[in-house]
Amino acid sequence: MALLLPEEQAFEAMLDGWRNQQLARRLAFSTVDSRLRMVRAFTTHADAFPWMWTPGMVDEWMTDLRAVRNLRRSTLRGYQLAVKLLCHYLTGPANAWPAECEQRFGAHPVQVVHEWNAAVHVQDAEGDPARRAFTREELQGLFDHADEEVARIRAAGRKGWLAAFRGATLFKVAYAYGLRRNEVRMLDVADFGRNPHAAEFGEYGVCYVRHGKAMKGSPPKPRSVLTVWPWVVEVLTEWAETMLPAFDRNGGPALWPTERAERLSLGAINRRIGPP
């Protein structure tokens, strides 16, 4: 069948099929969409569709991303992996794309990311060595600043002091239990309990994290985090007993509700804390 825009339509059909395959493997929508954006970025840079890709195009793209945009090794590897996975999908034995492309365009997709032109993943931790944990003085200064913002907004008679208090408390809880942003965002009021070996913490001896980072194709991984800082018990008690009732939760379970009784969004947390 003749196509109106054969190259563009074939490319979109490839991406649609690849997207469906990844979703069938139960990968997160965010992961799939991110990979699709990376592949589109490579297609734009190479100015060629997959059946015309070559390893040299990948090398030029990586050089641009590293030398011009100064992307980190882990980011570069993510871009390479997206292209590699698409090529693996297109050239698989159960896929008809090689024959289809050969018939329509006189060329077929090949794998363009290999061991000799891809970033090597040799260790689990690839963080910037220039980054370090806060000292106690720096951490106290950060907490004090968050509290001072609440006092400043409230003293000025402006709206938003309760939201600022919520943000300061959320930040302290996230630090105290070592939680990722989405993990702390998804906490419910009921996600705390007693620790029989640390009765001094009362109802806040354990934090039950139900939305931990998932493995590929798996649901969120739950875990329990024991309370170790006495001050976080005071923070949680004040929030749950004094501040949380000020929100119209409409029966919702969220520990961090918005003024509209919805769960606080990840974007709102990023705007207050800063980019991840």
GROMACS .gro file of C-alpha atoms in nm:
model
  276
    1MET     CA    1   0.000   0.000   0.000
    2ALA     CA    2   0.134   0.341  -0.096
    3LEU     CA    3   0.190   0.586   0.190
    4LEU     CA    4   0.152   0.962   0.171
    5LEU     CA    5   0.467   1.025   0.380
    6PRO     CA    6   0.632   0.682   0.382
    7GLU     CA    7   0.943   0.766   0.584
    8GLU     CA    8   0.766   0.964   0.856
    9GLN     CA    9   0.480   0.716   0.880
   10ALA     CA   10   0.712   0.417   0.898
   11PHE     CA   11   0.917   0.586   1.173
   12GLU     CA   12   0.606   0.665   1.379
   13ALA     CA   13   0.482   0.307   1.337
   14MET     CA   14   0.820   0.181   1.461
   15LEU     CA   15   0.797   0.398   1.770
   16ASP     CA   16   0.436   0.297   1.835
   17GLY     CA   17   0.526  -0.071   1.817
   18TRP     CA   18   0.828  -0.024   2.042
   19ARG     CA   19   0.622   0.173   2.291
   20ASN     CA   20   0.358  -0.102   2.305
   21GLN     CA   21   0.627  -0.365   2.354
   22GLN     CA   22   0.775  -0.178   2.651
   23LEU     CA   23   0.435  -0.120   2.807
   24ALA     CA   24   0.358  -0.491   2.766
   25ARG     CA   25   0.670  -0.553   2.976
   26ARG     CA   26   0.508  -0.332   3.242
   27LEU     CA   27   0.771  -0.060   3.223
   28ALA     CA   28   0.665   0.273   3.370
   29PHE     CA   29   0.502   0.522   3.133
   30SER     CA   30   0.763   0.779   3.237
   31THR     CA   31   1.045   0.542   3.138
   32VAL     CA   32   0.890   0.464   2.801
   33ASP     CA   33   0.816   0.828   2.721
   34SER     CA   34   1.168   0.930   2.822
   35ARG     CA   35   1.321   0.672   2.586
   36LEU     CA   36   1.100   0.787   2.302
   37ARG     CA   37   1.218   1.146   2.354
   38MET     CA   38   1.580   1.032   2.347
   39VAL     CA   39   1.531   0.840   2.023
   40ARG     CA   40   1.358   1.138   1.863
   41ALA     CA   41   1.647   1.360   1.973
   42PHE     CA   42   1.896   1.124   1.805
   43THR     CA   43   1.684   1.110   1.489
   44THR     CA   44   1.682   1.490   1.473
   45HIS     CA   45   2.058   1.515   1.529
   46ALA     CA   46   2.141   1.243   1.275
   47ASP     CA   47   1.885   1.380   1.027
   48ALA     CA   48   1.814   1.021   0.932
   49PHE     CA   49   1.562   0.750   1.007
   50PRO     CA   50   1.653   0.418   1.176
   51TRP     CA   51   1.713   0.224   0.853
   52MET     CA   52   1.988   0.475   0.768
   53TRP     CA   53   2.154   0.496   1.110
   54THR     CA   54   2.523   0.410   1.146
   55PRO     CA   55   2.757   0.378   1.447
   56GLY     CA   56   2.932   0.692   1.327
   57MET     CA   57   2.614   0.893   1.376
   58VAL     CA   58   2.599   0.773   1.735
   59ASP     CA   59   2.963   0.874   1.786
   60GLU     CA   60   2.897   1.224   1.654
   61TRP     CA   61   2.588   1.258   1.872
   62MET     CA   62   2.772   1.146   2.184
   63THR     CA   63   3.055   1.387   2.109
   64ASP     CA   64   2.806   1.672   2.084
   65LEU     CA   65   2.627   1.574   2.404
   66ARG     CA   66   2.951   1.540   2.596
   67ALA     CA   67   3.169   1.818   2.457
   68VAL     CA   68   2.903   2.082   2.388
   69ARG     CA   69   2.623   2.007   2.632
   70ASN     CA   70   2.853   1.858   2.897
   71LEU     CA   71   2.612   1.581   2.997
   72ARG     CA   72   2.706   1.334   3.268
   73ARG     CA   73   2.820   0.979   3.198
   74SER     CA   74   2.499   0.828   3.336
   75THR     CA   75   2.290   1.057   3.112
   76LEU     CA   76   2.493   0.966   2.805
   77ARG     CA   77   2.451   0.598   2.884
   78GLY     CA   78   2.076   0.650   2.909
   79TYR     CA   79   2.066   0.804   2.561
   80GLN     CA   80   2.278   0.521   2.420
   81LEU     CA   81   2.060   0.259   2.586
   82ALA     CA   82   1.743   0.405   2.433
   83VAL     CA   83   1.887   0.390   2.082
   84LYS     CA   84   2.030   0.042   2.143
   85LEU     CA   85   1.696  -0.094   2.266
   86LEU     CA   86   1.507   0.047   1.969
   87CYS     CA   87   1.758  -0.109   1.729
   88HIS     CA   88   1.731  -0.439   1.915
   89TYR     CA   89   1.352  -0.424   1.877
   90LEU     CA   90   1.365  -0.336   1.507
   91THR     CA   91   1.620  -0.605   1.417
   92GLY     CA   92   1.464  -0.882   1.627
   93PRO     CA   93   1.382  -1.212   1.450
   94ALA     CA   94   1.012  -1.174   1.530
   95ASN     CA   95   0.995  -0.831   1.368
   96ALA     CA   96   0.909  -0.762   1.006
   97TRP     CA   97   1.072  -0.420   0.992
   98PRO     CA   98   1.400  -0.526   0.823
   99ALA     CA   99   1.218  -0.675   0.525
  100GLU     CA  100   0.965  -0.391   0.517
  101CYS     CA  101   1.236  -0.124   0.515
  102GLU     CA  102   1.440  -0.309   0.255
  103GLN     CA  103   1.139  -0.323   0.027
  104ARG     CA  104   1.031   0.039   0.076
  105PHE     CA  105   1.361   0.223   0.124
  106GLY     CA  106   1.633  -0.009  -0.005
  107ALA     CA  107   1.798  -0.029   0.340
  108HIS     CA  108   1.721  -0.190   0.675
  109PRO     CA  109   1.787  -0.113   1.043
  110VAL     CA  110   2.101  -0.247   1.209
  111GLN     CA  111   2.236  -0.224   1.562
  112VAL     CA  112   2.441   0.096   1.591
  113VAL     CA  113   2.533   0.089   1.961
  114HIS     CA  114   2.800  -0.164   2.051
  115GLU     CA  115   3.045  -0.227   2.335
  116TRP     CA  116   3.315  -0.034   2.153
  117ASN     CA  117   3.113   0.289   2.115
  118ALA     CA  118   2.905   0.289   2.435
  119ALA     CA  119   2.975   0.423   2.782
  120VAL     CA  120   3.071   0.142   3.019
  121HIS     CA  121   2.876   0.094   3.341
  122VAL     CA  122   3.144  -0.030   3.580
  123GLN     CA  123   3.004   0.077   3.917
  124ASP     CA  124   2.663   0.126   4.075
  125ALA     CA  125   2.731   0.473   4.218
  126GLU     CA  126   2.812   0.736   3.958
  127GLY     CA  127   2.740   1.048   4.159
  128ASP     CA  128   2.947   1.361   4.126
  129PRO     CA  129   3.236   1.325   4.375
  130ALA     CA  130   3.216   1.700   4.434
  131ARG     CA  131   2.882   1.647   4.605
  132ARG     CA  132   2.881   1.558   4.973
  133ALA     CA  133   2.639   1.525   5.259
  134PHE     CA  134   2.548   1.831   5.463
  135THR     CA  135   2.741   1.894   5.778
  136ARG     CA  136   2.533   1.925   6.094
  137GLU     CA  137   2.578   2.301   6.086
  138GLU     CA  138   2.468   2.324   5.722
  139LEU     CA  139   2.170   2.099   5.782
  140GLN     CA  140   2.061   2.303   6.083
  141GLY     CA  141   2.099   2.620   5.878
  142LEU     CA  142   1.880   2.473   5.605
  143PHE     CA  143   1.609   2.371   5.850
  144ASP     CA  144   1.626   2.712   6.019
  145HIS     CA  145   1.586   2.886   5.685
  146ALA     CA  146   1.275   2.680   5.606
  147ASP     CA  147   1.125   2.769   5.945
  148GLU     CA  148   1.214   3.137   5.904
  149GLU     CA  149   1.033   3.144   5.569
  150VAL     CA  150   0.717   3.024   5.741
  151ALA     CA  151   0.749   3.292   6.009
  152ARG     CA  152   0.822   3.563   5.750
  153ILE     CA  153   0.521   3.482   5.534
  154ARG     CA  154   0.290   3.461   5.833
  155ALA     CA  155   0.419   3.786   5.987
  156ALA     CA  156   0.359   3.966   5.656
  157GLY     CA  157  -0.004   3.859   5.664
  158ARG     CA  158   0.031   3.680   5.334
  159LYS     CA  159  -0.136   3.362   5.221
  160GLY     CA  160   0.077   3.056   5.187
  161TRP     CA  161   0.236   3.025   5.529
  162LEU     CA  162   0.058   2.693   5.589
  163ALA     CA  163   0.187   2.561   5.255
  164ALA     CA  164   0.535   2.680   5.352
  165PHE     CA  165   0.502   2.495   5.684
  166ARG     CA  166   0.398   2.184   5.493
  167GLY     CA  167   0.704   2.214   5.268
  168ALA     CA  168   0.942   2.259   5.561
  169THR     CA  169   0.796   1.958   5.741
  170LEU     CA  170   0.804   1.742   5.428
  171PHE     CA  171   1.169   1.828   5.373
  172LYS     CA  172   1.260   1.735   5.733
  173VAL     CA  173   1.073   1.405   5.713
  174ALA     CA  174   1.234   1.317   5.378
  175TYR     CA  175   1.580   1.382   5.522
  176ALA     CA  176   1.513   1.201   5.849
  177TYR     CA  177   1.403   0.880   5.676
  178GLY     CA  178   1.619   0.904   5.363
  179LEU     CA  179   1.320   0.912   5.128
  180ARG     CA  180   1.308   0.989   4.759
  181ARG     CA  181   1.074   1.266   4.651
  182ASN     CA  182   0.796   1.042   4.529
  183GLU     CA  183   0.834   0.816   4.831
  184VAL     CA  184   0.774   1.103   5.071
  185ARG     CA  185   0.500   1.248   4.849
  186MET     CA  186   0.301   0.924   4.860
  187LEU     CA  187   0.308   0.888   5.239
  188ASP     CA  188  -0.027   0.855   5.412
  189VAL     CA  189  -0.110   0.945   5.770
  190ALA     CA  190  -0.134   0.574   5.849
  191ASP     CA  191   0.215   0.494   5.718
  192PHE     CA  192   0.377   0.515   6.062
  193GLY     CA  193   0.376   0.270   6.348
  194ARG     CA  194   0.537   0.162   6.669
  195ASN     CA  195   0.878   0.000   6.699
  196PRO     CA  196   0.875  -0.242   6.996
  197HIS     CA  197   1.251  -0.198   7.030
  198ALA     CA  198   1.227   0.183   7.046
  199ALA     CA  199   0.916   0.259   7.246
  200GLU     CA  200   1.037   0.615   7.310
  201PHE     CA  201   0.933   0.709   6.955
  202GLY     CA  202   0.569   0.622   7.021
  203GLU     CA  203   0.350   0.604   6.712
  204TYR     CA  204   0.636   0.717   6.489
  205GLY     CA  205   0.889   0.441   6.544
  206VAL     CA  206   0.867   0.308   6.189
  207CYS     CA  207   0.792   0.468   5.853
  208TYR     CA  208   0.629   0.227   5.610
  209VAL     CA  209   0.730   0.328   5.257
  210ARG     CA  210   0.481   0.178   5.013
  211HIS     CA  211   0.598   0.348   4.695
  212GLY     CA  212   0.968   0.268   4.687
  213LYS     CA  213   1.169   0.264   4.368
  214ALA     CA  214   1.050  -0.020   4.149
  215MET     CA  215   1.259  -0.269   3.957
  216LYS     CA  216   1.204  -0.281   3.580
  217GLY     CA  217   0.855  -0.406   3.503
  218SER     CA  218   0.767  -0.447   3.871
  219PRO     CA  219   0.529  -0.255   4.099
  220PRO     CA  220   0.665  -0.010   4.358
  221LYS     CA  221   0.884  -0.184   4.615
  222PRO     CA  222   0.771  -0.137   4.978
  223ARG     CA  223   1.014  -0.112   5.267
  224SER     CA  224   1.023  -0.008   5.631
  225VAL     CA  225   1.253   0.262   5.768
  226LEU     CA  226   1.318   0.281   6.142
  227THR     CA  227   1.314   0.615   6.317
  228VAL     CA  228   1.658   0.717   6.446
  229TRP     CA  229   1.623   1.092   6.504
  230PRO     CA  230   1.415   1.194   6.808
  231TRP     CA  231   1.348   1.539   6.660
  232VAL     CA  232   1.152   1.398   6.367
  233VAL     CA  233   0.895   1.257   6.611
  234GLU     CA  234   0.831   1.610   6.738
  235VAL     CA  235   0.806   1.737   6.380
  236LEU     CA  236   0.555   1.469   6.280
  237THR     CA  237   0.351   1.507   6.597
  238GLU     CA  238   0.316   1.883   6.549
  239TRP     CA  239   0.222   1.838   6.184
  240ALA     CA  240  -0.032   1.560   6.241
  241GLU     CA  241  -0.199   1.706   6.551
  242THR     CA  242  -0.180   2.081   6.491
  243MET     CA  243  -0.127   2.169   6.125
  244LEU     CA  244  -0.281   1.886   5.925
  245PRO     CA  245  -0.633   1.945   6.067
  246ALA     CA  246  -0.618   2.296   5.916
  247PHE     CA  247  -0.640   2.139   5.570
  248ASP     CA  248  -0.976   2.036   5.431
  249ARG     CA  249  -0.872   1.679   5.355
  250ASN     CA  250  -1.225   1.562   5.267
  251GLY     CA  251  -1.148   1.224   5.422
  252GLY     CA  252  -0.833   1.175   5.215
  253PRO     CA  253  -0.544   0.969   5.356
  254ALA     CA  254  -0.252   1.181   5.225
  255LEU     CA  255   0.001   1.310   5.477
  256TRP     CA  256   0.069   1.613   5.253
  257PRO     CA  257  -0.264   1.736   5.115
  258THR     CA  258  -0.314   2.051   4.913
  259GLU     CA  259  -0.569   2.323   4.983
  260ARG     CA  260  -0.803   2.137   4.746
  261ALA     CA  261  -0.779   1.810   4.941
  262GLU     CA  262  -0.558   1.653   4.673
  263ARG     CA  263  -0.226   1.482   4.727
  264LEU     CA  264   0.069   1.716   4.683
  265SER     CA  265   0.216   1.677   4.334
  266LEU     CA  266   0.575   1.594   4.253
  267GLY     CA  267   0.601   1.920   4.060
  268ALA     CA  268   0.504   2.120   4.368
  269ILE     CA  269   0.776   1.946   4.568
  270ASN     CA  270   1.033   2.014   4.298
  271ARG     CA  271   0.941   2.381   4.289
  272ARG     CA  272   0.992   2.416   4.662
  273ILE     CA  273   1.301   2.198   4.706
  274GLY     CA  274   1.465   2.251   4.368
  275PRO     CA  275   1.536   2.027   4.067
  276PRO     CA  276   1.642   1.667   4.142
   0.00000   0.00000   0.00000
